[in-house]
Amino acid sequence: METVITLAYLVAAALFIYGIKRLSSPVTARGGNRMAAVGMLIAVVAALMEERILNVPELIAGLALGGAIGAVLAKRVPMTAMPEMVAAFNGFGGIASALVASAEVLRYYAREIGVAAEAGGDISAVATAAFDRPLALTIALSVLIGCVTFSGSFVAYGKLSERLKSNGFRGLRAASILVGLGVLAATVWMVVAAPAFPAVEGPVMTSLVALAALALVLGVFLVLPIGGADMPVVIALLNSYSGLAAAATGFVLSNYALIVSGALVGASGLILTKIMCDAMNRSLANVLLGGFGAEATGGAAAAGGEERPIRSTSADDVAVLLSYASSVIVVPGYGLAVAQAQHEVREMAEILERQGVEVRYAIHPVAGRMPGHMNVLLAEANVPYDKLVEMDDINADFATTDVVLVVGANDVVNPAARTDKTSPIYGMPILNVDEAGNVIVLKRSMRAGYAGIENELFYNPKTQMLFGDAKASIKAVIDELKALQPA
Amino acid sequence: METVITLAYLVAAALFIYGIKRLSSPVTARGGNRMAAVGMLIAVVAALMEERILNVPELIAGLALGGAIGAVLAKRVPMTAMPEMVAAFNGFGGIASALVASAEVLRYYAREIGVAAEAGGDISAVATAAFDRPLALTIALSVLIGCVTFSGSFVAYGKLSERLKSNGFRGLRAASILVGLGVLAATVWMVVAAPAFPAVEGPVMTSLVALAALALVLGVFLVLPIGGADMPVVIALLNSYSGLAAAATGFVLSNYALIVSGALVGASGLILTKIMCDAMNRSLANVLLGGFGAEATGGAAAAGGEERPIRSTSADDVAVLLSYASSVIVVPGYGLAVAQAQHEVREMAEILERQGVEVRYAIHPVAGRMPGHMNVLLAEANVPYDKLVEMDDINADFATTDVVLVVGANDVVNPAARTDKTSPIYGMPILNVDEAGNVIVLKRSMRAGYAGIENELFYNPKTQMLFGDAKASIKAVIDELKALQPA
Amino acid sequence: MDIALVVVFVIATFLGAELIAKVPAILHTPLMSGANAISGITIVGALIVTGAVASPWAKWVGFAALVFATINVVGGFLVTDRMLEMFKRPDRSEAATTPSTNGRGK
Amino acid sequence: MDIALVVVFVIATFLGAELIAKVPAILHTPLMSGANAISGITIVGALIVTGAVASPWAKWVGFAALVFATINVVGGFLVTDRMLEMFKRPDRSEAATTPSTNGRGK
Ligand SMILES: NC(=O)c1ccc[n+]([C@@H]2O[C@H](COP(=O)([O-])OP(=O)(O)OC[C@H]3O[C@@H](n4cnc5c(N)ncnc54)[C@H](OP(=O)(O)O)[C@@H]3O)[C@@H](O)[C@H]2O)c1
Ligand SMILES: NC(=O)c1ccc[n+]([C@@H]2O[C@H](COP(=O)([O-])OP(=O)(O)OC[C@H]3O[C@@H](n4cnc5c(N)ncnc54)[C@H](OP(=O)(O)O)[C@@H]3O)[C@@H](O)[C@H]2O)c1
């Protein structure tokens, strides 16, 4: 039986492996996700066969409750809130690993004080082994990583959903170091006290609780100083951690499914984190030690002090300009997501296309707040897939484009990335919209984008600003376009 | 101690992993090979610490003897004979795995008949386990795969070194099936008889010997019908087998080093086999079931019956043509390796270059008898690396080239691959030499190349044949070139 | 603790690192989300602990773990699927079935 | 036979399959040759068997295995190294040290 179960775990692991592989290619991604889900189902069924089950109702209740909550959350979440949803799910996974490891400790304890014997015997093969130091260490690691993942993920959740605005406080770094030392001490304490457990239960229990509490604080402190724009990277990293937490729990339970899958996610998550950093032209260290998202805002505010001339325009002027253009490129950014203006943009494009204007969309890899954010939004509005052009493919075309419509984008069109060596985004590849004939920028104010820096583009003589919420602005443009059409 | 040894094996495995990865990129390849060698050293040292060693002199003698033979063979082998050398090494690896598994059987047997007790006790932890059916099965697999690898590799060796010309005999396929059934029977026999062993030693011993003998025959039968040109693919496949044999032996000994490394080589070898097949535009099944190398020769002989006009030329005409050219492309093929004319080709190129003629080399991916064959040869003659141009990069340049010098190449310049749907090489990408102004073909006769098919190029009015051994022909051209030069 | 577990962990880590090499930017989030769902494998641990334990404390801690892990697994796979649904190319399949003169020819 | 061995084998097989993806044609043979040397890992098995066995038969069979495996390992790595040595770019390094006017300028 044990052999069959382990083989089932292997099959699940193989499905995870293929699943992850397929998830990294557009054509196969959806199938890959389903493959992994099937693998998980197999693993769950195998787990249910692992030992004689005492608590059937609890298992059914737990699966039903968790499944229902997960399903409702996943179905209800709006497209734009998906990154924070992933962060939250990730946090749940982390705390689950920590709880499983803690339950193992309680299991040993219960056996000692005789609860098990009364209730019909504790039948776990694992729990009959000695509570030795290596076991204590793996339990400590599992609790540590799991708790850091949990609290860190929820800080990321708060930042992404803009419920949490704080970037920390003075002395946060020193405090983090202190907490880190505390975590270390609690771990050592628990390992040292392990051999006496469960006969002498005090030290292990106390250190376990202390470790969990400190790890929760550590998770908060580690993520707090990181800017909101870097949260996707942080979530990818925390996802890697939650894989490691699962693997650590696997060591506690001597379970191959957890070890293999946890290690897979731990390693591939780390690679994905690196890939995401590369796409943003940042180093991981730079992200983790508090990137520009948190600090540079001051500079922008200072620069905003002086008054410089800008050209402001109106919806009817924009409509005229657009209808006389032969080629238009729309550059969507985070503001499109905030305004939820994707449907209006699509409608406007259709009107223009019917008039013979070529309309395309320039997709910057980090536009919005998660990779693929713009693709998701525009796809939701049924914009044809082949109209979305990636940065590298469209950058050469701006020079021959009549009008560029920048809808709620800012950093991804900031020429400082090309020219200003002191800028925090220097070196990031951007969309060269300033090469086009006319640039129209739709945003609500002169405020900075996520990097918190001034954008020279807005002062470019070619640029006209159409202030207001993007959805309202585009609606107005549509009305004007319709009015211009021969009835 | 066991933990330390297993960790050492893990380190070795990690070095193998990085080694293989690096071997697949030109810049890092050499370092990768050395990394893997260091890994092997670590594994050997770890193995020496595995158990209390009884037979120190034997170990030293074995390592010294094997090391010396291996080193001498590797140093002495001429460049052109490297593929067959790899085949031979691979065969040795396969038989070693089979012998280790067999030694395990003998060890059980010896323990039973009391030899061990007299000689101081057999201290293997493994050998104290029962000789059960799973063990017997893994031993059988190890012997089977190891022996097939051994004999198959040596048939490949014979074919590549042209010592073995046979492509089999009538009824070979039927005979192979019979032998395969015999192998199956011997395996079943051994597994069934296992529990009684070593008390009843007859059946296991006999079936083991039978299995080994039949597997050796099977290896011969499987490789014999495959054409010599396909041997590199066969060696890659047999290499994958020898990995599997090592992994099977690892199961016999419960040794992680063997299992991990064997599985790595088994899987990556299979992928490499597929990559090599793709490069030759063949399917693996097509290769294994006896490809064109073996069969098509008949067709060529028939086609050779009719007489068709060809243009034959002489060394002095070629020299004049070359010295008045402004660009020359040399297309080396297997004949360059046979004639060992690489140094002469380089000398000729230098003379031409001093006269202002541009000389480059067009490298077809499967020119010669192993991938990279031409690169190896020309590098040996110190031809600058950047003069060697890969097929895809040079194919567009033939149309603007004055003279193409085809030195012992045939199939890789055969236009039938482009035009003749019935040709066995149809669809293989070739070098488009017929687009050049003049084509000079250096070969000894009108005989076919490895695919055994006619080459229309030779009858092309643009083509002139310079018959004779390539080395002699080029030497003659060099002499004429020197004579042409102003003293 | 068995050394075999360490071997499995190390090899699986290498495998995980090899598994993804180039991922187009638009798939970063779905891939992250899918991997996150897989890290919910700790559900297996939660099931084992909750199912086999007799002590009420351990049972309820395990129960909490089970609920959280199930949220992670079910929510994770569903949300990933929803993301990927967005990347479908609705035009392609429609274009193949609906005649392309629609709304244009007449 | 321990199930852990099977787990390790399967995961390592997946890893091996991921390890190489695109290999330029000129490296096919060296890669094959290097992998072949690695498959000589059976030398570890030969050492264990030969070193620990008391029976003379088993010992000599093991000895033969050891010799063959060592040939495979030593020969394999050396021949791979020789092949790769050929791919060095002798000109590059020379060009950097020798002035390029050599035999031309004067
Ligand atoms: N995509 C990713 O994966 C990812 C991950 C991490 C970090 N980031 C970072 O996020 C940034 C993305 O650049 P981006 O150009 O897309 O966005 P951005 O630089 O953050 O700028 C968004 C702009 O949209 C405007 N906006 C907000 N709400 C609006 C509304 N309702 N109507 C109209 N305009 C509105 C804002 O200006 P007003 O307030 O004046 O309206 C703001 O300047 C980059 O710095 C990138 O590094 C992205
Ligand atoms: N490279 C690989 O990895 C690999 C692997 C497997 C199979 N193959 C196969 O091998 C073939 C390679 O094509 P190829 O064009 O290089 O070679 P080829 O088609 O085999 O032709 C070689 C030619 O060289 C001539 N030749 C032999 N000795 C010579 C000498 N001493 N002087 C002058 N000429 C001599 C022969 O003609 P004469 O006898 O008339 O002189 C022969 O026609 C392809 O079919 C390929 O698929 C290659």
PDB file of N, CA and C in Angstrom, chain B residues 86-128:
ATOM      1  N   VAL B  86      34.516   6.563 -28.765  1.00  0.00           N
ATOM      2  CA  VAL B  86      33.414   6.782 -27.816  1.00  0.00           C
ATOM      3  C   VAL B  86      32.540   5.533 -27.760  1.00  0.00           C
ATOM      4  N   ALA B  87      32.282   4.935 -28.922  1.00  0.00           N
ATOM      5  CA  ALA B  87      31.474   3.714 -28.951  1.00  0.00           C
ATOM      6  C   ALA B  87      32.122   2.640 -28.087  1.00  0.00           C
ATOM      7  N   ALA B  88      33.430   2.475 -28.226  1.00  0.00           N
ATOM      8  CA  ALA B  88      34.125   1.433 -27.468  1.00  0.00           C
ATOM      9  C   ALA B  88      34.043   1.724 -25.967  1.00  0.00           C
ATOM     10  N   PHE B  89      34.319   2.961 -25.591  1.00  0.00           N
ATOM     11  CA  PHE B  89      34.236   3.313 -24.160  1.00  0.00           C
ATOM     12  C   PHE B  89      32.838   3.006 -23.622  1.00  0.00           C
ATOM     13  N   ASN B  90      31.854   3.349 -24.435  1.00  0.00           N
ATOM     14  CA  ASN B  90      30.484   3.128 -24.019  1.00  0.00           C
ATOM     15  C   ASN B  90      30.218   1.644 -23.784  1.00  0.00           C
ATOM     16  N   GLY B  91      30.752   0.835 -24.680  1.00  0.00           N
ATOM     17  CA  GLY B  91      30.613  -0.609 -24.517  1.00  0.00           C
ATOM     18  C   GLY B  91      31.215  -1.085 -23.208  1.00  0.00           C
ATOM     19  N   PHE B  92      32.387  -0.562 -22.869  1.00  0.00           N
ATOM     20  CA  PHE B  92      33.031  -0.944 -21.609  1.00  0.00           C
ATOM     21  C   PHE B  92      32.160  -0.579 -20.415  1.00  0.00           C
ATOM     22  N   GLY B  93      31.585   0.612 -20.482  1.00  0.00           N
ATOM     23  CA  GLY B  93      30.709   1.020 -19.385  1.00  0.00           C
ATOM     24  C   GLY B  93      29.530   0.067 -19.226  1.00  0.00           C
ATOM     25  N   GLY B  94      28.942  -0.326 -20.361  1.00  0.00           N
ATOM     26  CA  GLY B  94      27.795  -1.228 -20.301  1.00  0.00           C
ATOM     27  C   GLY B  94      28.161  -2.559 -19.672  1.00  0.00           C
ATOM     28  N   ILE B  95      29.262  -3.151 -20.130  1.00  0.00           N
ATOM     29  CA  ILE B  95      29.627  -4.466 -19.607  1.00  0.00           C
ATOM     30  C   ILE B  95      30.001  -4.361 -18.127  1.00  0.00           C
ATOM     31  N   ALA B  96      30.584  -3.244 -17.736  1.00  0.00           N
ATOM     32  CA  ALA B  96      30.924  -3.083 -16.322  1.00  0.00           C
ATOM     33  C   ALA B  96      29.672  -3.156 -15.463  1.00  0.00           C
ATOM     34  N   SER B  97      28.597  -2.488 -15.903  1.00  0.00           N
ATOM     35  CA  SER B  97      27.359  -2.550 -15.132  1.00  0.00           C
ATOM     36  C   SER B  97      26.855  -3.982 -15.026  1.00  0.00           C
ATOM     37  N   ALA B  98      26.888  -4.688 -16.156  1.00  0.00           N
ATOM     38  CA  ALA B  98      26.422  -6.079 -16.144  1.00  0.00           C
ATOM     39  C   ALA B  98      27.283  -6.924 -15.202  1.00  0.00           C
ATOM     40  N   LEU B  99      28.587  -6.693 -15.209  1.00  0.00           N
ATOM     41  CA  LEU B  99      29.480  -7.479 -14.356  1.00  0.00           C
ATOM     42  C   LEU B  99      29.243  -7.183 -12.876  1.00  0.00           C
ATOM     43  N   VAL B 100      29.005  -5.918 -12.548  1.00  0.00           N
ATOM     44  CA  VAL B 100      28.747  -5.583 -11.138  1.00  0.00           C
ATOM     45  C   VAL B 100      27.507  -6.335 -10.656  1.00  0.00           C
ATOM     46  N   ALA B 101      26.457  -6.308 -11.489  1.00  0.00           N
ATOM     47  CA  ALA B 101      25.237  -7.014 -11.088  1.00  0.00           C
ATOM     48  C   ALA B 101      25.506  -8.506 -10.934  1.00  0.00           C
ATOM     49  N   SER B 102      26.293  -9.061 -11.841  1.00  0.00           N
ATOM     50  CA  SER B 102      26.612 -10.493 -11.753  1.00  0.00           C
ATOM     51  C   SER B 102      27.417 -10.792 -10.490  1.00  0.00           C
ATOM     52  N   ALA B 103      28.345  -9.889 -10.173  1.00  0.00           N
ATOM     53  CA  ALA B 103      29.158 -10.096  -8.974  1.00  0.00           C
ATOM     54  C   ALA B 103      28.274 -10.148  -7.731  1.00  0.00           C
ATOM     55  N   GLU B 104      27.207  -9.336  -7.739  1.00  0.00           N
ATOM     56  CA  GLU B 104      26.270  -9.367  -6.618  1.00  0.00           C
ATOM     57  C   GLU B 104      25.672 -10.755  -6.455  1.00  0.00           C
ATOM     58  N   VAL B 105      25.323 -11.380  -7.585  1.00  0.00           N
ATOM     59  CA  VAL B 105      24.765 -12.735  -7.517  1.00  0.00           C
ATOM     60  C   VAL B 105      25.790 -13.685  -6.915  1.00  0.00           C
ATOM     61  N   LEU B 106      27.010 -13.590  -7.406  1.00  0.00           N
ATOM     62  CA  LEU B 106      28.071 -14.479  -6.904  1.00  0.00           C
ATOM     63  C   LEU B 106      28.292 -14.256  -5.418  1.00  0.00           C
ATOM     64  N   ARG B 107      28.150 -13.022  -5.001  1.00  0.00           N
ATOM     65  CA  ARG B 107      28.367 -12.702  -3.606  1.00  0.00           C
ATOM     66  C   ARG B 107      27.345 -13.428  -2.731  1.00  0.00           C
ATOM     67  N   TYR B 108      26.106 -13.407  -3.157  1.00  0.00           N
ATOM     68  CA  TYR B 108      25.083 -14.152  -2.408  1.00  0.00           C
ATOM     69  C   TYR B 108      25.430 -15.639  -2.383  1.00  0.00           C
ATOM     70  N   TYR B 109      25.838 -16.111  -3.531  1.00  0.00           N
ATOM     71  CA  TYR B 109      26.138 -17.534  -3.658  1.00  0.00           C
ATOM     72  C   TYR B 109      27.295 -17.899  -2.735  1.00  0.00           C
ATOM     73  N   ALA B 110      28.357 -17.095  -2.754  1.00  0.00           N
ATOM     74  CA  ALA B 110      29.541 -17.372  -1.943  1.00  0.00           C
ATOM     75  C   ALA B 110      29.188 -17.390  -0.471  1.00  0.00           C
ATOM     76  N   ARG B 111      28.339 -16.463  -0.063  1.00  0.00           N
ATOM     77  CA  ARG B 111      27.958 -16.406   1.331  1.00  0.00           C
ATOM     78  C   ARG B 111      27.305 -17.733   1.736  1.00  0.00           C
ATOM     79  N   GLU B 112      26.471 -18.234   0.857  1.00  0.00           N
ATOM     80  CA  GLU B 112      25.756 -19.453   1.176  1.00  0.00           C
ATOM     81  C   GLU B 112      26.728 -20.612   1.327  1.00  0.00           C
ATOM     82  N   ILE B 113      27.642 -20.745   0.385  1.00  0.00           N
ATOM     83  CA  ILE B 113      28.498 -21.933   0.445  1.00  0.00           C
ATOM     84  C   ILE B 113      29.636 -21.748   1.426  1.00  0.00           C
ATOM     85  N   GLY B 114      29.647 -20.642   2.160  1.00  0.00           N
ATOM     86  CA  GLY B 114      30.552 -20.538   3.297  1.00  0.00           C
ATOM     87  C   GLY B 114      31.908 -19.948   3.012  1.00  0.00           C
ATOM     88  N   VAL B 115      32.154 -19.597   1.755  1.00  0.00           N
ATOM     89  CA  VAL B 115      33.456 -19.008   1.460  1.00  0.00           C
ATOM     90  C   VAL B 115      33.654 -17.735   2.272  1.00  0.00           C
ATOM     91  N   ALA B 116      32.594 -16.955   2.319  1.00  0.00           N
ATOM     92  CA  ALA B 116      32.689 -15.668   2.987  1.00  0.00           C
ATOM     93  C   ALA B 116      33.105 -15.843   4.433  1.00  0.00           C
ATOM     94  N   ALA B 117      32.440 -16.768   5.098  1.00  0.00           N
ATOM     95  CA  ALA B 117      32.720 -16.950   6.509  1.00  0.00           C
ATOM     96  C   ALA B 117      34.194 -17.275   6.732  1.00  0.00           C
ATOM     97  N   GLU B 118      34.744 -18.143   5.909  1.00  0.00           N
ATOM     98  CA  GLU B 118      36.155 -18.497   6.060  1.00  0.00           C
ATOM     99  C   GLU B 118      37.061 -17.294   5.854  1.00  0.00           C
ATOM    100  N   ALA B 119      36.743 -16.553   4.838  1.00  0.00           N
ATOM    101  CA  ALA B 119      37.664 -15.482   4.443  1.00  0.00           C
ATOM    102  C   ALA B 119      37.501 -14.227   5.286  1.00  0.00           C
ATOM    103  N   GLY B 120      36.711 -14.299   6.302  1.00  0.00           N
ATOM    104  CA  GLY B 120      36.631 -13.134   7.178  1.00  0.00           C
ATOM    105  C   GLY B 120      35.283 -12.449   7.155  1.00  0.00           C
ATOM    106  N   GLY B 121      34.363 -13.047   6.446  1.00  0.00           N
ATOM    107  CA  GLY B 121      33.010 -12.504   6.488  1.00  0.00           C
ATOM    108  C   GLY B 121      32.750 -11.522   5.377  1.00  0.00           C
ATOM    109  N   ASP B 122      31.586 -11.666   4.821  1.00  0.00           N
ATOM    110  CA  ASP B 122      31.188 -10.710   3.784  1.00  0.00           C
ATOM    111  C   ASP B 122      30.489  -9.572   4.491  1.00  0.00           C
ATOM    112  N   ILE B 123      31.036  -8.388   4.320  1.00  0.00           N
ATOM    113  CA  ILE B 123      30.563  -7.308   5.168  1.00  0.00           C
ATOM    114  C   ILE B 123      29.544  -6.403   4.498  1.00  0.00           C
ATOM    115  N   SER B 124      29.140  -6.786   3.308  1.00  0.00           N
ATOM    116  CA  SER B 124      28.208  -5.885   2.635  1.00  0.00           C
ATOM    117  C   SER B 124      26.861  -5.881   3.320  1.00  0.00           C
ATOM    118  N   ALA B 125      26.387  -4.703   3.586  1.00  0.00           N
ATOM    119  CA  ALA B 125      25.060  -4.586   4.183  1.00  0.00           C
ATOM    120  C   ALA B 125      24.005  -5.044   3.186  1.00  0.00           C
ATOM    121  N   VAL B 126      24.294  -4.785   1.924  1.00  0.00           N
ATOM    122  CA  VAL B 126      23.308  -5.121   0.905  1.00  0.00           C
ATOM    123  C   VAL B 126      23.139  -6.623   0.806  1.00  0.00           C
ATOM    124  N   ALA B 127      24.257  -7.297   0.778  1.00  0.00           N
ATOM    125  CA  ALA B 127      24.211  -8.729   0.527  1.00  0.00           C
ATOM    126  C   ALA B 127      23.536  -9.488   1.657  1.00  0.00           C
ATOM    127  N   THR B 128      23.311  -8.843   2.767  1.00  0.00           N
ATOM    128  CA  THR B 128      22.657  -9.556   3.853  1.00  0.00           C
ATOM    129  C   THR B 128      21.143  -9.551   3.678  1.00  0.00           C
TER     130      THR B 128
END
